[in-house]
Amino acid sequence: MSSRSRSSRQGSSRISDDQIVDLVSKLRSLLPEIRNGRRSDKVSASKVLQETCNYIRNLHQEVDDLSERLSQLLQTIDPDSAEASIIRSLIM
Amino acid sequence: MMHNPSKVRQKIMKKWIMGLRSCSSSHENLSLSERRWIIKLSADLALASVRNGSRRWSRAIIEEASRNPDNKGLIQRMLGSGCDYRSPCLIPREGRSDGNGAGHVTKSMWVATSSKKIVKRCRRARRSNGRAPRRNEAASIAKRLVKKRTQLLKDFVPGGQDMDDVSLIEETLDYIVWLRAQVDVMRALAHSLPATTSI
């Protein structure tokens, strides 16, 4: 009985492990900081997840900082201002 | 992953500027923080709108923004009142499979079950002679770490709390690429504007 339940458990975790490993390797390729493989895939999976959180956090922070900076640069959000022509040239 | 990054950036920039412009007539004298709010919100909405609701994170951005009644006007102007970005995927969290197929792994299957049973297996292994207890312990520690970090990741991806682990990572892969595009667009604008402005 225990062997049957163990194999069914292993069945479901085998599917999830493969999927997770595959997706985590894709994540790893997006994060330039992580190149080297670690001892085991699972250990590197947690490291990749941690780096991913840090990376997204940094991107969010950059969005905030840029919003702050732009709020000072754009005195008015005015279609006729000098900034608008710069913006238009960016879009075209 | 992204077929034409520069075209995507152009789309985001256009949508974003459109959002900014839609605010210029209604608010004459904005405070710095109000301006910052509009700049950030319209950039986030531009990203979500360009992604076109095909990803949960993009729908979640719009959902979360819609909860604040002050944002309704901008959301309508940028996304149109005809669009309904709500979807069955945003049902309150259950952690269950939505019937995507037999092989679909849900959070409850992978994380909770395996970590509980791995701990049980470790305890049993310590008593028995046949297994290498240290290897099992390392595996269980690693799995617990992955579980912990996966939980953390949910806070960083919009709509992450409602996703199972596999969807979460897929959404994360997509989100990172598109979020980077948003940052590139914002940076491009910030760098192209003169340091001092004349009104």
mmCIF file of C-alpha atoms in Angstrom:
data_model
loop_
_atom_site.group_PDB
_atom_site.id
_atom_site.type_symbol
_atom_site.label_atom_id
_atom_site.label_comp_id
_atom_site.label_asym_id
_atom_site.label_seq_id
_atom_site.Cartn_x
_atom_site.Cartn_y
_atom_site.Cartn_z
ATOM 1 C CA MET A 1 0.000 0.000 0.000
ATOM 2 C CA SER A 2 2.760 2.409 0.909
ATOM 3 C CA SER A 3 4.653 1.670 -2.298
ATOM 4 C CA ARG A 4 1.538 2.396 -4.363
ATOM 5 C CA SER A 5 0.953 5.734 -2.679
ATOM 6 C CA ARG A 6 4.630 6.573 -2.901
ATOM 7 C CA SER A 7 4.758 5.938 -6.640
ATOM 8 C CA SER A 8 1.625 8.026 -7.259
ATOM 9 C CA ARG A 9 3.153 10.815 -5.222
ATOM 10 C CA GLN A 10 6.340 10.514 -7.183
ATOM 11 C CA GLY A 11 4.278 10.545 -10.391
ATOM 12 C CA SER A 12 2.722 13.931 -9.671
ATOM 13 C CA SER A 13 5.945 15.449 -8.334
ATOM 14 C CA ARG A 14 7.885 14.183 -11.355
ATOM 15 C CA ILE A 15 5.595 16.111 -13.702
ATOM 16 C CA SER A 16 5.805 19.258 -11.631
ATOM 17 C CA ASP A 17 9.567 19.041 -11.173
ATOM 18 C CA ASP A 18 10.187 18.800 -14.898
ATOM 19 C CA GLN A 19 7.872 21.672 -15.644
ATOM 20 C CA ILE A 20 9.364 23.793 -12.914
ATOM 21 C CA VAL A 21 12.916 23.012 -13.988
ATOM 22 C CA ASP A 22 12.079 23.917 -17.571
ATOM 23 C CA LEU A 23 10.440 27.186 -16.659
ATOM 24 C CA VAL A 24 13.121 28.078 -14.153
ATOM 25 C CA SER A 25 15.792 27.570 -16.786
ATOM 26 C CA LYS A 26 13.919 30.023 -18.986
ATOM 27 C CA LEU A 27 13.801 32.483 -16.117
ATOM 28 C CA ARG A 28 17.513 32.008 -15.624
ATOM 29 C CA SER A 29 18.151 32.987 -19.234
ATOM 30 C CA LEU A 30 16.323 36.274 -18.659
ATOM 31 C CA LEU A 31 18.407 37.187 -15.644
ATOM 32 C CA PRO A 32 21.916 38.075 -16.752
ATOM 33 C CA GLU A 33 23.327 37.767 -13.242
ATOM 34 C CA ILE A 34 22.876 34.049 -13.025
ATOM 35 C CA ARG A 35 25.018 32.085 -15.414
ATOM 36 C CA ASN A 36 26.616 29.277 -13.435
ATOM 37 C CA GLY A 37 24.755 26.138 -12.564
ATOM 38 C CA ARG A 38 24.671 25.137 -8.949
ATOM 39 C CA ARG A 39 24.951 21.799 -7.226
ATOM 40 C CA SER A 40 21.414 20.704 -7.867
ATOM 41 C CA ASP A 41 18.614 22.032 -9.959
ATOM 42 C CA LYS A 42 16.385 22.626 -6.976
ATOM 43 C CA VAL A 43 18.912 24.743 -5.162
ATOM 44 C CA SER A 44 19.429 26.885 -8.208
ATOM 45 C CA ALA A 45 15.647 27.110 -8.657
ATOM 46 C CA SER A 46 15.312 28.877 -5.340
ATOM 47 C CA LYS A 47 18.214 31.145 -6.190
ATOM 48 C CA VAL A 48 16.655 31.969 -9.546
ATOM 49 C CA LEU A 49 13.344 32.750 -7.868
ATOM 50 C CA GLN A 50 15.088 35.022 -5.406
ATOM 51 C CA GLU A 51 16.955 36.819 -8.176
ATOM 52 C CA THR A 52 13.723 37.158 -10.118
ATOM 53 C CA CYS A 53 12.023 38.823 -7.164
ATOM 54 C CA ASN A 54 14.966 41.190 -6.791
ATOM 55 C CA TYR A 55 14.970 41.956 -10.477
ATOM 56 C CA ILE A 56 11.273 42.760 -10.615
ATOM 57 C CA ARG A 57 11.568 44.812 -7.453
ATOM 58 C CA ASN A 58 14.350 46.816 -9.072
ATOM 59 C CA LEU A 59 12.294 47.359 -12.220
ATOM 60 C CA HIS A 60 9.368 48.606 -10.124
ATOM 61 C CA GLN A 61 11.716 50.919 -8.290
ATOM 62 C CA GLU A 62 12.991 52.261 -11.574
ATOM 63 C CA VAL A 63 9.438 52.948 -12.718
ATOM 64 C CA ASP A 64 8.859 54.914 -9.521
ATOM 65 C CA ASP A 65 12.110 56.837 -9.853
ATOM 66 C CA LEU A 66 11.458 57.665 -13.491
ATOM 67 C CA SER A 67 7.916 58.769 -12.668
ATOM 68 C CA GLU A 68 9.343 61.038 -10.003
ATOM 69 C CA ARG A 69 11.901 62.464 -12.389
ATOM 70 C CA LEU A 70 9.392 62.927 -15.182
ATOM 71 C CA SER A 71 6.947 64.697 -12.882
ATOM 72 C CA GLN A 72 9.641 67.310 -12.385
ATOM 73 C CA LEU A 73 10.637 67.425 -16.035
ATOM 74 C CA LEU A 74 7.060 67.775 -17.244
ATOM 75 C CA GLN A 75 5.894 70.938 -15.597
ATOM 76 C CA THR A 76 2.601 70.710 -17.311
ATOM 77 C CA ILE A 77 1.260 67.823 -19.260
ATOM 78 C CA ASP A 78 0.487 70.197 -22.041
ATOM 79 C CA PRO A 79 0.059 69.240 -25.673
ATOM 80 C CA ASP A 80 1.447 72.546 -26.900
ATOM 81 C CA SER A 81 4.554 72.736 -24.784
ATOM 82 C CA ALA A 82 8.100 72.251 -25.966
ATOM 83 C CA GLU A 83 8.122 68.794 -24.436
ATOM 84 C CA ALA A 84 5.249 67.779 -26.652
ATOM 85 C CA SER A 85 7.293 68.252 -29.790
ATOM 86 C CA ILE A 86 10.052 66.107 -28.332
ATOM 87 C CA ILE A 87 7.493 63.503 -27.428
ATOM 88 C CA ARG A 88 5.988 63.630 -30.862
ATOM 89 C CA SER A 89 9.363 63.053 -32.428
ATOM 90 C CA LEU A 90 9.805 59.997 -30.231
ATOM 91 C CA ILE A 91 6.544 58.528 -31.349
ATOM 92 C CA MET A 92 6.934 59.093 -35.081
ATOM 93 C CA MET B 1 9.955 36.098 -26.610
ATOM 94 C CA MET B 2 9.062 39.515 -27.927
ATOM 95 C CA HIS B 3 8.927 39.597 -31.684
ATOM 96 C CA ASN B 4 9.537 43.247 -32.309
ATOM 97 C CA PRO B 5 10.767 45.063 -29.222
ATOM 98 C CA SER B 6 11.066 48.488 -30.807
ATOM 99 C CA LYS B 7 7.545 48.312 -32.165
ATOM 100 C CA VAL B 8 6.305 47.298 -28.742
ATOM 101 C CA ARG B 9 8.109 50.231 -27.171
ATOM 102 C CA GLN B 10 6.561 52.570 -29.716
ATOM 103 C CA LYS B 11 3.098 51.269 -28.915
ATOM 104 C CA ILE B 12 3.653 51.686 -25.188
ATOM 105 C CA MET B 13 5.008 55.194 -25.706
ATOM 106 C CA LYS B 14 2.022 56.189 -27.845
ATOM 107 C CA LYS B 15 -0.512 54.821 -25.424
ATOM 108 C CA TRP B 16 1.265 56.414 -22.509
ATOM 109 C CA ILE B 17 1.461 59.833 -24.100
ATOM 110 C CA MET B 18 -2.180 59.558 -25.066
ATOM 111 C CA GLY B 19 -2.994 58.928 -21.432
ATOM 112 C CA LEU B 20 -0.914 61.872 -20.277
ATOM 113 C CA ARG B 21 -2.508 64.168 -22.799
ATOM 114 C CA SER B 22 -5.985 63.098 -21.772
ATOM 115 C CA CYS B 23 -5.233 64.491 -18.333
ATOM 116 C CA SER B 24 -3.914 67.866 -19.401
ATOM 117 C CA SER B 25 -7.265 69.469 -20.043
ATOM 118 C CA SER B 26 -9.027 68.265 -16.924
ATOM 119 C CA HIS B 27 -6.365 69.247 -14.421
ATOM 120 C CA GLU B 28 -5.014 72.749 -14.655
ATOM 121 C CA ASN B 29 -2.714 72.894 -11.681
ATOM 122 C CA LEU B 30 -1.460 69.522 -10.639
ATOM 123 C CA SER B 31 0.722 69.012 -7.630
ATOM 124 C CA LEU B 32 4.010 67.216 -8.124
ATOM 125 C CA SER B 33 2.713 64.063 -6.522
ATOM 126 C CA GLU B 34 -0.472 64.126 -8.576
ATOM 127 C CA ARG B 35 1.584 64.446 -11.731
ATOM 128 C CA ARG B 36 3.814 61.612 -10.622
ATOM 129 C CA TRP B 37 0.770 59.468 -9.971
ATOM 130 C CA ILE B 38 -0.670 60.144 -13.408
ATOM 131 C CA ILE B 39 2.658 59.543 -15.103
ATOM 132 C CA LYS B 40 3.128 56.194 -13.387
ATOM 133 C CA LEU B 41 -0.473 55.056 -13.704
ATOM 134 C CA SER B 42 -0.728 55.883 -17.377
ATOM 135 C CA ALA B 43 2.576 54.090 -18.010
ATOM 136 C CA ASP B 44 1.317 50.978 -16.191
ATOM 137 C CA LEU B 45 -1.995 51.111 -18.021
ATOM 138 C CA ALA B 46 -0.230 51.617 -21.336
ATOM 139 C CA LEU B 47 1.765 48.467 -20.702
ATOM 140 C CA ALA B 48 -1.321 46.478 -19.742
ATOM 141 C CA SER B 49 -3.301 47.769 -22.679
ATOM 142 C CA VAL B 50 -0.584 47.032 -25.235
ATOM 143 C CA ARG B 51 -0.396 43.491 -23.865
ATOM 144 C CA ASN B 52 -4.058 43.468 -24.729
ATOM 145 C CA GLY B 53 -5.421 41.474 -21.816
ATOM 146 C CA SER B 54 -3.992 38.233 -23.092
ATOM 147 C CA ARG B 55 -2.039 37.733 -19.879
ATOM 148 C CA ARG B 56 -3.331 37.556 -16.357
ATOM 149 C CA TRP B 57 -0.787 40.066 -15.113
ATOM 150 C CA SER B 58 -2.031 42.618 -17.634
ATOM 151 C CA ARG B 59 -5.643 42.129 -16.577
ATOM 152 C CA ALA B 60 -4.605 42.274 -12.931
ATOM 153 C CA ILE B 61 -2.936 45.665 -13.429
ATOM 154 C CA ILE B 62 -6.182 47.074 -14.794
ATOM 155 C CA GLU B 63 -8.253 45.338 -12.135
ATOM 156 C CA GLU B 64 -6.121 46.694 -9.324
ATOM 157 C CA ALA B 65 -6.129 50.203 -10.790
ATOM 158 C CA SER B 66 -9.906 50.087 -11.172
ATOM 159 C CA ARG B 67 -10.356 49.555 -7.454
ATOM 160 C CA ASN B 68 -9.437 53.181 -6.867
ATOM 161 C CA PRO B 69 -12.384 55.322 -8.012
ATOM 162 C CA ASP B 70 -10.024 58.234 -8.743
ATOM 163 C CA ASN B 71 -8.521 56.199 -11.551
ATOM 164 C CA LYS B 72 -11.744 55.411 -13.353
ATOM 165 C CA GLY B 73 -11.595 58.404 -15.692
ATOM 166 C CA LEU B 74 -8.067 57.742 -16.866
ATOM 167 C CA ILE B 75 -8.760 54.036 -17.286
ATOM 168 C CA GLN B 76 -11.786 54.764 -19.410
ATOM 169 C CA ARG B 77 -9.959 57.265 -21.557
ATOM 170 C CA MET B 78 -7.007 54.970 -22.121
ATOM 171 C CA LEU B 79 -8.738 51.648 -22.445
ATOM 172 C CA GLY B 80 -12.204 52.604 -23.573
ATOM 173 C CA SER B 81 -15.388 51.867 -21.739
ATOM 174 C CA GLY B 82 -16.253 49.044 -24.085
ATOM 175 C CA CYS B 83 -13.380 46.863 -22.984
ATOM 176 C CA ASP B 84 -14.018 44.391 -20.254
ATOM 177 C CA TYR B 85 -10.696 43.166 -18.971
ATOM 178 C CA ARG B 86 -12.254 41.065 -16.312
ATOM 179 C CA SER B 87 -12.047 37.399 -16.929
ATOM 180 C CA PRO B 88 -12.956 34.144 -15.256
ATOM 181 C CA CYS B 89 -9.301 33.793 -14.286
ATOM 182 C CA LEU B 90 -9.677 36.510 -11.687
ATOM 183 C CA ILE B 91 -12.089 34.565 -9.508
ATOM 184 C CA PRO B 92 -10.990 34.704 -5.847
ATOM 185 C CA ARG B 93 -8.146 32.352 -5.135
ATOM 186 C CA GLU B 94 -8.865 28.703 -4.837
ATOM 187 C CA GLY B 95 -5.531 27.328 -5.880
ATOM 188 C CA ARG B 96 -7.291 24.859 -8.128
ATOM 189 C CA SER B 97 -6.865 23.770 -11.686
ATOM 190 C CA ASP B 98 -9.343 25.357 -14.081
ATOM 191 C CA GLY B 99 -9.626 22.208 -16.106
ATOM 192 C CA ASN B 100 -6.701 22.806 -18.414
ATOM 193 C CA GLY B 101 -5.948 19.155 -18.796
ATOM 194 C CA ALA B 102 -4.948 16.085 -16.927
ATOM 195 C CA GLY B 103 -1.325 17.060 -16.515
ATOM 196 C CA HIS B 104 -2.049 20.487 -15.087
ATOM 197 C CA VAL B 105 -0.309 20.887 -11.790
ATOM 198 C CA THR B 106 -1.875 23.152 -9.190
ATOM 199 C CA LYS B 107 -0.391 24.707 -6.121
ATOM 200 C CA SER B 108 -2.208 22.381 -3.774
ATOM 201 C CA MET B 109 -0.868 19.366 -5.648
ATOM 202 C CA TRP B 110 2.723 20.394 -5.904
ATOM 203 C CA VAL B 111 3.614 22.563 -2.973
ATOM 204 C CA ALA B 112 1.446 21.593 -0.026
ATOM 205 C CA THR B 113 1.240 17.884 -0.682
ATOM 206 C CA SER B 114 4.838 17.331 -1.590
ATOM 207 C CA SER B 115 6.308 19.389 1.238
ATOM 208 C CA LYS B 116 4.151 17.677 3.870
ATOM 209 C CA LYS B 117 4.880 14.249 2.542
ATOM 210 C CA ILE B 118 8.559 14.965 2.106
ATOM 211 C CA VAL B 119 8.827 15.874 5.774
ATOM 212 C CA LYS B 120 7.028 12.635 6.632
ATOM 213 C CA ARG B 121 9.337 10.753 4.322
ATOM 214 C CA CYS B 122 12.379 12.297 5.994
ATOM 215 C CA ARG B 123 11.177 11.319 9.438
ATOM 216 C CA ARG B 124 10.540 7.788 8.254
ATOM 217 C CA ALA B 125 13.879 7.683 6.472
ATOM 218 C CA ARG B 126 15.750 8.668 9.573
ATOM 219 C CA ARG B 127 14.359 5.667 11.361
ATOM 220 C CA SER B 128 14.890 3.184 8.535
ATOM 221 C CA ASN B 129 18.220 1.935 7.232
ATOM 222 C CA GLY B 130 17.637 1.729 3.489
ATOM 223 C CA ARG B 131 17.718 5.459 2.581
ATOM 224 C CA ALA B 132 20.294 8.220 2.781
ATOM 225 C CA PRO B 133 18.632 10.626 5.238
ATOM 226 C CA ARG B 134 20.932 13.517 4.405
ATOM 227 C CA ARG B 135 19.997 13.530 0.748
ATOM 228 C CA ASN B 136 16.303 13.578 1.608
ATOM 229 C CA GLU B 137 16.805 16.392 4.065
ATOM 230 C CA ALA B 138 18.637 18.480 1.505
ATOM 231 C CA ALA B 139 15.880 17.858 -1.007
ATOM 232 C CA SER B 140 13.185 18.811 1.479
ATOM 233 C CA ILE B 141 15.012 21.951 2.524
ATOM 234 C CA ALA B 142 15.458 22.903 -1.111
ATOM 235 C CA LYS B 143 11.789 22.290 -1.801
ATOM 236 C CA ARG B 144 10.775 24.385 1.149
ATOM 237 C CA LEU B 145 13.025 27.203 -0.039
ATOM 238 C CA VAL B 146 11.520 27.039 -3.494
ATOM 239 C CA LYS B 147 8.063 27.149 -1.945
ATOM 240 C CA LYS B 148 8.996 30.172 0.137
ATOM 241 C CA ARG B 149 10.534 32.028 -2.764
ATOM 242 C CA THR B 150 7.592 31.181 -5.010
ATOM 243 C CA GLN B 151 5.294 32.737 -2.436
ATOM 244 C CA LEU B 152 7.443 35.864 -2.453
ATOM 245 C CA LEU B 153 7.335 36.049 -6.220
ATOM 246 C CA LYS B 154 3.546 36.180 -6.091
ATOM 247 C CA ASP B 155 3.774 39.608 -4.516
ATOM 248 C CA PHE B 156 5.811 40.964 -7.378
ATOM 249 C CA VAL B 157 3.742 39.775 -10.293
ATOM 250 C CA PRO B 158 0.347 41.473 -10.699
ATOM 251 C CA GLY B 159 -2.378 38.962 -10.021
ATOM 252 C CA GLY B 160 0.200 36.523 -8.712
ATOM 253 C CA GLN B 161 -1.787 35.639 -5.598
ATOM 254 C CA ASP B 162 -4.406 33.902 -7.699
ATOM 255 C CA MET B 163 -2.007 31.789 -9.717
ATOM 256 C CA ASP B 164 -0.772 28.284 -9.313
ATOM 257 C CA ASP B 165 2.986 27.809 -9.348
ATOM 258 C CA VAL B 166 3.346 26.843 -12.986
ATOM 259 C CA SER B 167 1.174 29.712 -14.244
ATOM 260 C CA LEU B 168 3.048 32.043 -11.940
ATOM 261 C CA ILE B 169 6.381 31.286 -13.533
ATOM 262 C CA GLU B 170 4.936 31.491 -17.048
ATOM 263 C CA GLU B 171 3.353 34.839 -16.232
ATOM 264 C CA THR B 172 6.601 35.996 -14.650
ATOM 265 C CA LEU B 173 8.554 35.178 -17.789
ATOM 266 C CA ASP B 174 6.158 37.274 -19.829
ATOM 267 C CA TYR B 175 5.844 40.063 -17.296
ATOM 268 C CA ILE B 176 9.600 40.641 -16.986
ATOM 269 C CA VAL B 177 10.055 41.078 -20.726
ATOM 270 C CA TRP B 178 7.188 43.547 -21.036
ATOM 271 C CA LEU B 179 7.950 45.416 -17.849
ATOM 272 C CA ARG B 180 11.464 45.961 -19.183
ATOM 273 C CA ALA B 181 9.921 47.531 -22.289
ATOM 274 C CA GLN B 182 7.919 49.914 -20.107
ATOM 275 C CA VAL B 183 11.060 50.928 -18.229
ATOM 276 C CA ASP B 184 12.909 51.476 -21.532
ATOM 277 C CA VAL B 185 10.126 53.751 -22.753
ATOM 278 C CA MET B 186 10.066 55.792 -19.559
ATOM 279 C CA ARG B 187 13.830 56.073 -19.555
ATOM 280 C CA ALA B 188 13.835 57.206 -23.190
ATOM 281 C CA LEU B 189 11.418 60.000 -22.433
ATOM 282 C CA ALA B 190 13.242 61.077 -19.292
ATOM 283 C CA HIS B 191 16.551 61.227 -21.120
ATOM 284 C CA SER B 192 15.210 63.102 -24.104
ATOM 285 C CA LEU B 193 13.611 65.942 -22.194
ATOM 286 C CA PRO B 194 15.699 68.971 -21.320
ATOM 287 C CA ALA B 195 16.760 69.254 -17.700
ATOM 288 C CA THR B 196 14.871 72.454 -17.169
ATOM 289 C CA THR B 197 11.508 72.989 -18.664
ATOM 290 C CA SER B 198 9.835 76.097 -19.868
ATOM 291 C CA ILE B 199 6.086 76.124 -19.592
#
